[in-house]
Amino acid sequence: MDILKKISVSIQHGDDQSVFTLTKRAIEMNIPPKDILDHGLIDGMNIIGDKFKHHEIFLPDVLLAARAMYAGMDQLKPLLVKDGIPSMGKVVIGPVRGDLHDIGKNLVGIMLKGAGFDVIDLGKDVPPEKFVNTATIEGAKIIGMSALLTTTMPVMKEVITILRNQNLTDKIKTIIGGAPLSKEYARQIGADVYAYDAANAVESVKQLIQK
Amino acid sequence: MRPKIQFLENTLIERIIAEAKEILSTLGVEINNPAILSLLSDHSAKVDIEKERVFLHSNLVDKALSTTPQSFRLYDTLGNETNNFSKNNVHFTPGSAAINILDSNTKKIRKPTTEDYINYVKVVSQLPHLASQSTAFIPADVYEKISDSYRLFLSLLYGEKPIVTGAFTAESFHVMKNLQLAVRGSKEALREKPLTIFSCCPTAPLKWSYATSQNLIDCAKYSIPVEFISMPLSGFVAPVTLTGTLIQHTAETLSGIVIGQLTNPGTPILYGGSPAIFDVRYETTPMGAIETMMIDCAYNEIGKYLDLPTQAYISLSDSKQLDAQAGLESGIGATLAALAGINNISGPGMLDFESCQSLEKLVLDNEICGMVSRLIEGINPKEDFPAISLFTELLDEKHLLIADHTRRYLRDEHFFPGPVIDRANRSRWIEEGEKTLFDRAQGEVEKLIKSYQPSQLSDEIKNELIQLMEREAQRFGQEKLPKR
Ligand code: B12
């Protein structure tokens, strides 16, 4: 089995130690970092994502795989930067002002990281300006917001208004999630997408980044 | 004999409590509320101000437990007693704070309006097996900042039953308290006859946010009963084992009891919760999972062991429609909860992980509650011994339909559900339009909305409620309340 395949399989087994050693070896073998990323790490995570969707495996398996992924990613990151390969993208996430429900957002964060994104987690109860300022300063292309309360939902619209006022809606896309929301609500407030769970959030962010 | 169900031996309960106390004293709880930190520090708890962590030694917990009432009662808006939370008494209340309503006609979810809420109050007011109302969902046609107080306002204006409710922010408490004072007339009268129960939620694991902890001490100051809603999610933000989850639930709930009792000893509480297992396939918190229900019944046993009245979010469903899943999850939940003697059972009407209320489901669940209430009355011999004379009558007359014995006991021995429960023979069912459960429930809802009689609260008090609510709305820039 070639080494990239082995990395992918180790990711699927959630074996972070193997992923660490194998990635190290692959780097020593002068395999381009981008190939290690795409055909090793990401390949493994994609298979995991698919299996999760079809209930062949459960969330803990996905999180273990994500942890294994970081074991490789941490070594690759500086090399990718050196090669001028842009990262998958930065995503700023958090529950909006007044909302302390962070369980779902945390899951989304872990899964996004697992898919190779840089996640800037703003905690909870995040004021609208903070989303926009952080995204601008960090060069993030995506803002992910959640609201679990009917009372906090409208804060998302404030974030979008700020983005509009600063003419940032082309550069920074928005994705929203949380129990009271829907596709329809995203359309209403002018958010780019709504995602119903963490796996769906990863897919949607991927699509948004490609746009 | 009252039938019972039991999950925990006393020795296990004692180990769970001991372990929870150990956690409270060694790991402590985070409380994002400076006033509470200093209160606890004054009571000699160790406080790490920087980390907002407080370590509660078991003496403090025991002291708080010693002042917690073992029972309390609720009274409707007119002052009549409706709920007695003590021993194994069981009362049902609708599931609270849904985001959506299942539309009666389209059977699709939508955001509720003032009109929906009023219809809900009209229906729940006439459902005999629901002792209280809850602020069951959030009307979306008012400014969000008042959506929590507004539902309490509508409940007080249109209904008489007491109300299980809660505030969404620290500030909302004040108007929600003032509405209650308007009904009762004074702080003392409100303390004498509690009208509402406020849900206060610790954040799993082992934490109190500012808003919910502030709600808790504000309630305590006014002796407004509080139900603690600890929500450990097994396998996610709590141990995967049911016992581990119970340890966490116990620690979180005891921390709430300490805060409440030190603020005002004697504040009435319900030892409650809304724990759930975490479904690692769908990333959801199933309320209809059998393990969720087992955790509910078991922490209720811990509450009872501590001599406290209890509450749980049980007898609700994760289904999206009023279908067989909705019936089975609600039915199993209500049955277990009643057998366990949970004093305040929150759930009827609720679907979709506590996020959707359905009036049709409420009407169906009312029948479940009725059946279950009959169930726990158990089997108690009446004039059944000796039996010879009754059987002689049966053999002579060929039936007992008009026997004295039948007439005396019929209505006590047999529970008669409303028309939602189909017991017609097939031909009659066909004759009467082959109605599905949903059709029948819809018919009941319509009938109840029509037969509603306005609350007998005085016009003077009603006007005061309206003024209070209008002022609150104006404070947030909403000039007028929606038309009623
Ligand atoms: C757990 C919980 C809590 C916990 C939260 C702990 C925490 N650290 O998050 C605690 C106990 C603290 C809590 C507190 C309160 N809660 Co609460 N809570 C819940 C509950 C039961 C489950 C939420 C959850 O974690 N689900 C599991 C996660 C995995 O799912 P999720 O959050 O939906 O996330 C998924 C998707 O939505 C999406 N997603 C989530 N975030 C993001 C972000 C992005 C960017 C994207 C793309 C996608 C995405 O992906 C996630 C993974 O699948 C819900 C019920 C429900 N139906 O949601 C009530 C619920 C949301 N709470 C409610 C209420 C009322 C409250 C309180 C006001 C109660 C009170 N009076 O104190 C307080 C408010 C505190 C505050 N200001 O925020 C109501 C809301 C009612 C309403 N109409 O707004 C609900 C619906 C329950 C109810 N009916 O009463 N709550």
Coordinates of C-alpha atoms in Angstrom, one line a residue, chain B:
Chain B
M1 CA -51.7 -0.3 46.1
R2 CA -50.1 2.4 44.0
P3 CA -48.0 0.7 41.3
K4 CA -44.4 1.9 41.3
I5 CA -41.2 1.6 39.3
Q6 CA -37.8 1.9 40.7
F7 CA -34.4 2.0 39.1
L8 CA -32.0 2.7 41.9
E9 CA -31.2 0.9 45.2
N10 CA -30.7 3.2 48.1
T11 CA -27.0 2.2 48.4
L12 CA -26.5 3.4 44.8
I13 CA -28.4 6.6 45.4
E14 CA -26.1 7.3 48.4
R15 CA -23.0 6.6 46.3
I16 CA -24.2 8.9 43.6
I17 CA -24.9 11.7 46.0
A18 CA -21.6 11.3 47.8
E19 CA -19.8 11.4 44.5
A20 CA -21.7 14.5 43.4
K21 CA -20.7 16.2 46.6
E22 CA -17.1 15.2 46.2
I23 CA -17.2 16.8 42.7
L24 CA -18.7 20.0 44.1
S25 CA -16.1 20.3 46.7
T26 CA -13.0 19.3 44.7
L27 CA -13.8 20.4 41.1
G28 CA -16.4 23.0 42.0
V29 CA -18.8 24.8 39.8
E30 CA -18.3 27.8 37.5
I31 CA -20.7 30.7 38.2
N32 CA -20.6 33.7 35.9
N33 CA -22.2 35.9 38.5
P34 CA -20.2 38.1 40.9
A35 CA -23.1 38.6 43.3
I36 CA -23.4 34.9 43.8
L37 CA -19.7 34.3 44.1
S38 CA -19.6 36.8 46.9
L39 CA -22.7 35.3 48.6
L40 CA -21.1 31.9 48.5
S41 CA -17.8 33.3 49.8
D42 CA -19.7 34.9 52.7
H43 CA -20.9 31.4 53.5
S44 CA -17.3 30.2 53.7
A45 CA -17.2 28.5 50.3
K46 CA -13.8 28.6 48.6
V47 CA -14.0 30.9 45.6
D48 CA -11.5 31.4 42.8
I49 CA -12.6 34.8 41.6
E50 CA -10.5 34.8 38.5
K51 CA -11.9 31.5 37.2
E52 CA -15.3 32.3 38.6
R53 CA -15.2 28.9 40.3
V54 CA -16.6 28.0 43.6
F55 CA -16.0 24.9 45.6
L56 CA -19.0 23.8 47.7
H57 CA -18.1 21.7 50.7
S58 CA -20.7 19.1 51.7
N59 CA -21.7 21.0 54.9
L60 CA -22.9 23.9 52.7
V61 CA -24.9 21.5 50.5
D62 CA -26.4 19.8 53.6
K63 CA -27.3 23.2 55.1
A64 CA -29.1 24.2 51.9
L65 CA -30.9 20.9 51.8
S66 CA -32.1 21.4 55.3
T67 CA -34.0 24.5 54.4
T68 CA -35.4 23.3 51.1
P69 CA -39.2 22.7 51.4
Q70 CA -40.3 19.1 51.0
S71 CA -43.4 20.2 49.2
F72 CA -45.3 23.2 48.0
R73 CA -48.5 24.1 46.2
L74 CA -49.5 26.1 43.2
Y75 CA -52.7 28.2 43.0
D76 CA -54.5 29.4 39.9
T77 CA -54.9 33.1 39.1
L78 CA -58.1 33.2 41.2
G79 CA -56.3 31.7 44.2
N80 CA -57.6 28.1 44.1
E81 CA -55.2 25.3 44.8
T82 CA -54.4 23.3 41.7
N83 CA -51.1 21.5 42.3
N84 CA -49.7 19.8 45.5
F85 CA -46.2 18.8 44.8
S86 CA -45.6 16.3 47.5
K87 CA -45.0 12.6 48.0
N88 CA -45.9 10.7 44.9
N89 CA -48.5 13.1 43.6
V90 CA -48.4 13.5 39.8
H91 CA -49.3 16.6 37.8
F92 CA -48.9 17.1 34.1
T93 CA -48.0 20.4 32.3
P94 CA -47.5 21.1 28.6
G95 CA -43.9 21.0 27.3
S96 CA -42.5 24.5 27.4
A97 CA -40.9 27.2 25.1
A98 CA -41.3 25.6 21.7
I99 CA -40.0 27.6 18.7
N100 CA -42.6 26.3 16.3
I101 CA -46.2 25.2 16.1
L102 CA -47.5 22.4 14.0
D103 CA -50.1 24.0 11.9
S104 CA -53.5 22.3 12.2
N105 CA -54.3 22.5 8.6
T106 CA -51.1 22.2 6.6
K107 CA -49.5 19.9 9.2
K108 CA -46.3 21.8 8.6
I109 CA -44.3 23.8 11.2
R110 CA -44.5 27.5 11.3
K111 CA -43.7 30.3 13.7
P112 CA -46.6 30.8 16.1
T113 CA -48.6 34.0 16.5
T114 CA -50.5 35.7 19.2
E115 CA -53.7 34.1 17.9
D116 CA -52.1 30.7 18.2
Y117 CA -51.0 31.4 21.7
I118 CA -54.5 32.5 22.7
N119 CA -56.0 29.4 21.1
Y120 CA -53.5 27.3 23.0
V121 CA -54.6 28.9 26.3
K122 CA -58.2 28.3 25.4
V123 CA -57.5 24.6 24.8
V124 CA -55.2 23.9 27.8
S125 CA -57.7 25.7 30.1
Q126 CA -60.2 23.0 29.4
L127 CA -58.0 19.9 29.4
P128 CA -58.8 18.2 32.7
H129 CA -55.6 16.2 33.0
L130 CA -53.2 19.1 32.7
A131 CA -53.1 20.8 36.0
S132 CA -51.1 23.9 34.9
Q133 CA -50.4 25.8 31.7
S134 CA -46.9 26.3 30.6
T135 CA -45.7 29.1 28.4
A136 CA -45.7 26.4 25.7
F137 CA -44.3 28.4 22.7
I138 CA -43.1 31.8 21.6
P139 CA -45.4 34.0 19.6
A140 CA -43.2 35.4 16.9
D141 CA -45.3 38.5 16.1
V142 CA -43.9 40.6 19.0
Y143 CA -40.4 42.0 19.4
E144 CA -38.1 39.2 20.4
K145 CA -36.9 40.9 23.6
I146 CA -40.4 40.6 25.1
S147 CA -41.3 37.3 23.7
D148 CA -40.7 35.5 27.0
S149 CA -42.8 37.9 29.1
Y150 CA -45.4 38.3 26.5
R151 CA -46.4 34.6 26.6
L152 CA -46.7 34.8 30.4
F153 CA -48.9 37.9 29.9
L154 CA -51.2 36.1 27.5
S155 CA -51.4 33.1 29.8
L156 CA -52.4 35.3 32.7
L157 CA -54.9 37.2 30.7
Y158 CA -56.7 34.3 29.1
G159 CA -56.2 31.4 31.4
E160 CA -56.7 30.7 35.0
K161 CA -54.3 27.7 35.5
P162 CA -51.0 28.4 37.1
I163 CA -48.0 28.6 34.8
V164 CA -44.7 26.8 34.3
T165 CA -42.5 29.4 32.6
G166 CA -39.0 31.0 32.6
A167 CA -37.2 34.1 31.4
F168 CA -34.8 34.2 28.5
T169 CA -32.7 37.0 29.9
A170 CA -31.9 38.4 33.3
E171 CA -33.9 41.6 32.7
S172 CA -37.1 39.9 31.6
F173 CA -37.6 38.6 35.1
H174 CA -38.7 41.9 36.4
V175 CA -41.8 42.4 34.2
M176 CA -42.6 38.7 34.6
K177 CA -42.5 39.2 38.4
N178 CA -44.6 42.4 38.1
L179 CA -47.3 40.6 36.1
Q180 CA -47.6 38.1 38.9
L181 CA -47.7 40.8 41.6
A182 CA -50.5 42.4 39.6
V183 CA -52.5 39.2 39.8
R184 CA -51.9 38.5 43.5
G185 CA -51.8 42.0 44.7
S186 CA -48.7 41.9 46.9
K187 CA -45.3 40.2 47.4
E188 CA -46.6 38.5 50.5
A189 CA -49.7 37.2 48.7
L190 CA -47.6 35.9 45.9
R191 CA -45.3 34.1 48.4
E192 CA -48.4 32.7 50.1
K193 CA -49.9 31.4 46.9
P194 CA -47.3 30.7 44.2
L195 CA -48.6 31.3 40.7
T196 CA -45.7 30.2 38.5
I197 CA -42.7 28.0 38.4
F198 CA -39.5 29.4 36.8
S199 CA -37.2 27.0 34.9
C200 CA -33.5 27.8 35.7
C201 CA -30.9 25.9 33.8
P202 CA -27.3 25.2 34.8
T203 CA -25.0 24.7 31.8
A204 CA -23.5 21.3 31.4
P205 CA -20.9 20.5 32.6
L206 CA -21.0 22.1 36.1
K207 CA -21.6 25.7 35.3
W208 CA -24.1 28.6 35.8
S209 CA -24.4 31.3 33.2
Y210 CA -25.1 34.9 34.4
A211 CA -28.7 35.0 33.1
T212 CA -30.0 31.8 34.4
S213 CA -28.2 32.1 37.8
Q214 CA -29.6 35.7 38.1
N215 CA -33.1 34.4 37.3
L216 CA -32.6 31.9 40.1
I217 CA -31.6 34.4 42.8
D218 CA -34.3 36.8 41.6
C219 CA -36.9 34.1 42.0
A220 CA -35.5 33.2 45.4
K221 CA -35.9 36.8 46.6
Y222 CA -39.6 36.7 45.7
S223 CA -40.0 33.1 46.9
I224 CA -41.1 32.2 43.3
P225 CA -40.8 28.5 42.9
V226 CA -37.9 27.3 40.7
E227 CA -37.5 24.1 38.8
F228 CA -33.8 23.2 38.2
I229 CA -33.3 22.0 34.6
S230 CA -29.9 20.4 34.5
M231 CA -29.2 18.9 31.0
P232 CA -26.3 16.6 31.0
L233 CA -26.1 15.0 27.6
S234 CA -24.8 11.4 28.0
G235 CA -21.8 10.7 26.0
F236 CA -21.2 14.3 25.0
V237 CA -21.1 16.9 27.8
A238 CA -21.7 14.2 30.4
P239 CA -20.5 10.6 30.9
V240 CA -21.9 8.0 28.5
T241 CA -23.1 5.8 31.4
L242 CA -26.5 6.5 32.9
T243 CA -24.9 6.4 36.4
G244 CA -22.3 8.9 35.4
T245 CA -24.9 11.2 34.0
L246 CA -26.8 10.9 37.2
I247 CA -23.7 12.0 39.2
Q248 CA -23.4 15.1 37.0
H249 CA -27.1 15.8 37.2
T250 CA -27.0 15.5 41.0
A251 CA -24.0 17.8 41.3
E252 CA -25.5 20.5 39.0
T253 CA -28.9 20.4 40.7
L254 CA -27.4 20.5 44.2
S255 CA -25.3 23.5 43.2
G256 CA -28.6 25.3 42.2
I257 CA -30.2 24.3 45.5
V258 CA -27.3 25.9 47.4
I259 CA -27.5 29.2 45.4
G260 CA -31.3 29.4 45.9
Q261 CA -31.4 28.4 49.5
L262 CA -28.5 30.7 50.6
T263 CA -30.2 33.6 48.8
N264 CA -33.5 32.9 50.6
P265 CA -33.9 29.8 52.8
G266 CA -37.2 28.1 52.2
T267 CA -37.5 29.0 48.5
P268 CA -39.7 26.3 47.0
I269 CA -38.0 24.2 44.3
L270 CA -38.5 21.2 42.1
Y271 CA -35.7 18.8 41.7
G272 CA -36.0 18.7 38.0
G273 CA -34.1 18.4 34.7
S274 CA -34.1 17.8 31.0
P275 CA -31.2 15.4 30.5
A276 CA -30.9 13.3 27.4
I277 CA -28.6 10.8 25.8
F278 CA -26.8 12.3 22.8
D279 CA -27.5 10.4 19.6
V280 CA -24.1 10.0 18.0
R281 CA -25.6 9.2 14.6
Y282 CA -27.8 12.3 14.2
E283 CA -26.1 14.8 16.6
T284 CA -29.4 15.2 18.5
T285 CA -30.7 15.1 22.0
P286 CA -33.6 12.6 21.9
M287 CA -36.2 13.1 24.5
G288 CA -38.0 10.0 23.4
A289 CA -35.0 7.7 24.0
I290 CA -35.7 5.1 26.6
E291 CA -32.4 5.9 28.3
T292 CA -33.4 9.5 28.5
M293 CA -36.5 8.4 30.3
M294 CA -34.6 6.1 32.6
I295 CA -32.3 9.0 33.6
D296 CA -35.3 11.1 34.4
C297 CA -37.0 8.5 36.5
A298 CA -33.7 7.8 38.3
Y299 CA -32.8 11.3 39.2
N300 CA -36.4 11.7 40.5
E301 CA -35.6 8.8 42.9
I302 CA -32.5 10.8 44.0
G303 CA -34.7 13.9 44.6
K304 CA -37.2 11.8 46.5
Y305 CA -34.4 10.3 48.6
L306 CA -33.5 13.9 49.5
D307 CA -37.1 14.5 50.4
L308 CA -37.7 17.0 47.6
P309 CA -40.5 17.4 45.1
T310 CA -39.4 16.5 41.5
Q311 CA -40.0 17.5 37.9
A312 CA -38.9 16.1 34.5
Y313 CA -39.1 16.8 30.8
I314 CA -40.7 13.5 29.8
S315 CA -43.8 12.3 27.9
L316 CA -42.8 14.2 24.8
S317 CA -41.6 13.0 21.4
D318 CA -38.9 13.7 18.8
S319 CA -41.2 12.9 15.9
K320 CA -42.1 15.7 13.5
Q321 CA -45.7 14.7 13.1
L322 CA -48.5 13.5 15.2
D323 CA -47.8 9.9 14.3
A324 CA -47.2 6.5 15.9
Q325 CA -43.7 7.5 17.1
A326 CA -45.2 10.6 18.8
G327 CA -47.8 8.4 20.6
L328 CA -45.4 5.7 21.7
E329 CA -42.7 8.0 23.0
S330 CA -45.1 10.3 24.8
G331 CA -47.1 7.3 26.1
I332 CA -44.1 5.4 27.4
G333 CA -42.7 8.6 29.0
A334 CA -45.9 9.5 30.7
T335 CA -46.4 6.0 32.0
L336 CA -42.8 5.7 33.4
A337 CA -42.9 9.2 34.9
A338 CA -46.2 8.5 36.7
L339 CA -45.1 5.2 37.9
A340 CA -41.9 6.8 39.2
G341 CA -44.0 9.5 40.9
I342 CA -42.4 12.5 39.2
N343 CA -44.4 15.4 40.7
N344 CA -44.4 17.8 37.8
I345 CA -44.3 16.1 34.4
S346 CA -43.5 18.5 31.6
G347 CA -44.0 17.3 28.0
P348 CA -47.5 17.1 26.6
G349 CA -48.0 18.6 23.2
M350 CA -44.3 18.7 22.4
L351 CA -42.6 17.2 19.4
D352 CA -39.2 17.6 17.7
F353 CA -36.7 17.8 20.6
E354 CA -38.7 20.3 22.6
S355 CA -39.0 22.6 19.6
C356 CA -42.5 22.2 18.3
Q357 CA -45.9 22.3 20.0
S358 CA -49.0 20.9 18.5
L359 CA -52.5 21.6 19.9
E360 CA -53.7 18.3 18.4
K361 CA -51.0 16.4 20.2
L362 CA -51.8 18.3 23.4
V363 CA -55.4 17.0 23.1
L364 CA -54.2 13.5 22.5
D365 CA -51.6 13.7 25.3
N366 CA -54.3 14.9 27.7
E367 CA -55.9 11.5 27.2
I368 CA -52.6 9.8 27.8
C369 CA -52.3 11.7 31.1
G370 CA -55.8 10.7 32.0
M371 CA -55.1 7.0 31.4
V372 CA -51.8 7.2 33.3
S373 CA -53.5 8.9 36.2
R374 CA -55.9 6.0 36.3
L375 CA -53.0 3.6 36.1
I376 CA -51.3 4.9 39.2
E377 CA -54.5 4.7 41.2
G378 CA -53.9 1.0 40.9
I379 CA -56.2 -1.8 41.8
N380 CA -58.0 -1.3 45.0
P381 CA -60.8 -3.7 46.2
K382 CA -64.1 -2.0 46.8
E383 CA -67.1 -4.1 47.7
D384 CA -65.6 -7.1 46.1
F385 CA -65.4 -9.4 49.1
P386 CA -67.3 -11.5 49.7
A387 CA -68.4 -11.9 46.1
I388 CA -71.2 -14.4 46.4
S389 CA -74.1 -12.0 46.4
L390 CA -72.8 -10.0 43.4
F391 CA -72.3 -13.2 41.4
T392 CA -75.7 -14.4 42.3
E393 CA -77.1 -11.2 40.9
L394 CA -75.1 -11.6 37.8
L395 CA -76.3 -15.2 37.2
D396 CA -79.9 -14.2 37.9
E397 CA -79.9 -11.0 35.8
K398 CA -77.4 -12.2 33.1
H399 CA -75.7 -8.8 33.3
L400 CA -74.6 -6.2 35.8
L401 CA -75.1 -3.1 33.7
I402 CA -77.7 -1.6 36.1
A403 CA -76.5 -3.2 39.3
D404 CA -76.0 -0.9 42.3
H405 CA -72.4 -2.1 42.4
T406 CA -71.8 -1.0 38.8
R407 CA -73.4 2.3 39.3
R408 CA -71.5 3.0 42.4
Y409 CA -68.1 2.2 41.0
L410 CA -68.2 2.6 37.2
R411 CA -66.8 6.1 36.9
D412 CA -64.0 5.4 39.4
E413 CA -63.0 2.1 38.1
H414 CA -63.0 2.9 34.4
F415 CA -61.5 5.9 32.8
F416 CA -63.3 7.3 29.8
P417 CA -61.1 9.0 27.3
G418 CA -62.5 11.7 25.0
P419 CA -63.3 11.1 21.3
V420 CA -59.7 11.4 20.3
I421 CA -59.2 7.8 21.4
D422 CA -61.1 5.6 18.9
R423 CA -63.2 2.9 20.6
A424 CA -66.0 2.7 18.1
N425 CA -66.6 -0.6 16.2
R426 CA -65.4 -0.5 12.6
S427 CA -68.9 0.1 11.0
R428 CA -69.6 3.0 13.3
W429 CA -66.1 4.4 12.6
I430 CA -66.8 4.2 8.9
E431 CA -70.2 5.7 9.3
E432 CA -68.7 8.6 11.2
G433 CA -66.3 9.4 8.4
E434 CA -63.3 7.1 8.9
K435 CA -61.6 9.8 10.8
T436 CA -57.9 9.5 11.6
L437 CA -56.4 10.4 14.9
F438 CA -55.4 13.7 13.6
D439 CA -58.9 14.4 12.3
R440 CA -60.4 13.6 15.6
A441 CA -57.9 15.7 17.5
Q442 CA -58.4 18.6 15.2
G443 CA -62.1 18.4 15.8
E444 CA -61.5 18.5 19.6
V445 CA -59.2 21.5 19.3
E446 CA -61.9 23.4 17.3
K447 CA -64.5 22.4 19.8
L448 CA -62.5 23.5 22.7
I449 CA -61.6 26.9 21.2
K450 CA -65.3 27.5 20.7
S451 CA -66.4 26.4 24.1
Y452 CA -63.8 28.5 25.9
Q453 CA -65.0 30.8 28.7
P454 CA -63.0 33.9 29.5
S455 CA -60.9 33.9 32.7
Q456 CA -62.8 35.2 35.7
L457 CA -59.9 37.4 36.8
S458 CA -61.3 40.9 37.5
D459 CA -61.2 43.5 34.7
E460 CA -59.2 45.7 36.9
I461 CA -56.4 43.2 37.2
K462 CA -56.7 42.4 33.5
N463 CA -56.2 46.1 32.7
E464 CA -53.2 46.3 34.9
L465 CA -51.7 43.3 33.1
I466 CA -52.3 45.0 29.8
Q467 CA -50.7 48.2 30.9
L468 CA -47.7 46.5 32.3
M469 CA -47.1 44.6 29.1
E470 CA -47.7 47.6 26.9
R471 CA -45.2 49.6 28.9
E472 CA -42.7 46.8 28.6
A473 CA -43.2 46.6 24.8
Q474 CA -42.8 50.4 24.5
R475 CA -39.6 50.2 26.4
F476 CA -38.2 48.1 23.5
G477 CA -39.7 50.4 20.9
Q478 CA -42.8 48.4 20.1
E479 CA -45.7 50.9 20.3
K480 CA -48.6 48.5 20.1
L481 CA -49.1 44.9 21.0
P482 CA -50.6 42.6 18.3
K483 CA -54.4 42.7 18.1
R484 CA -56.2 40.2 20.3

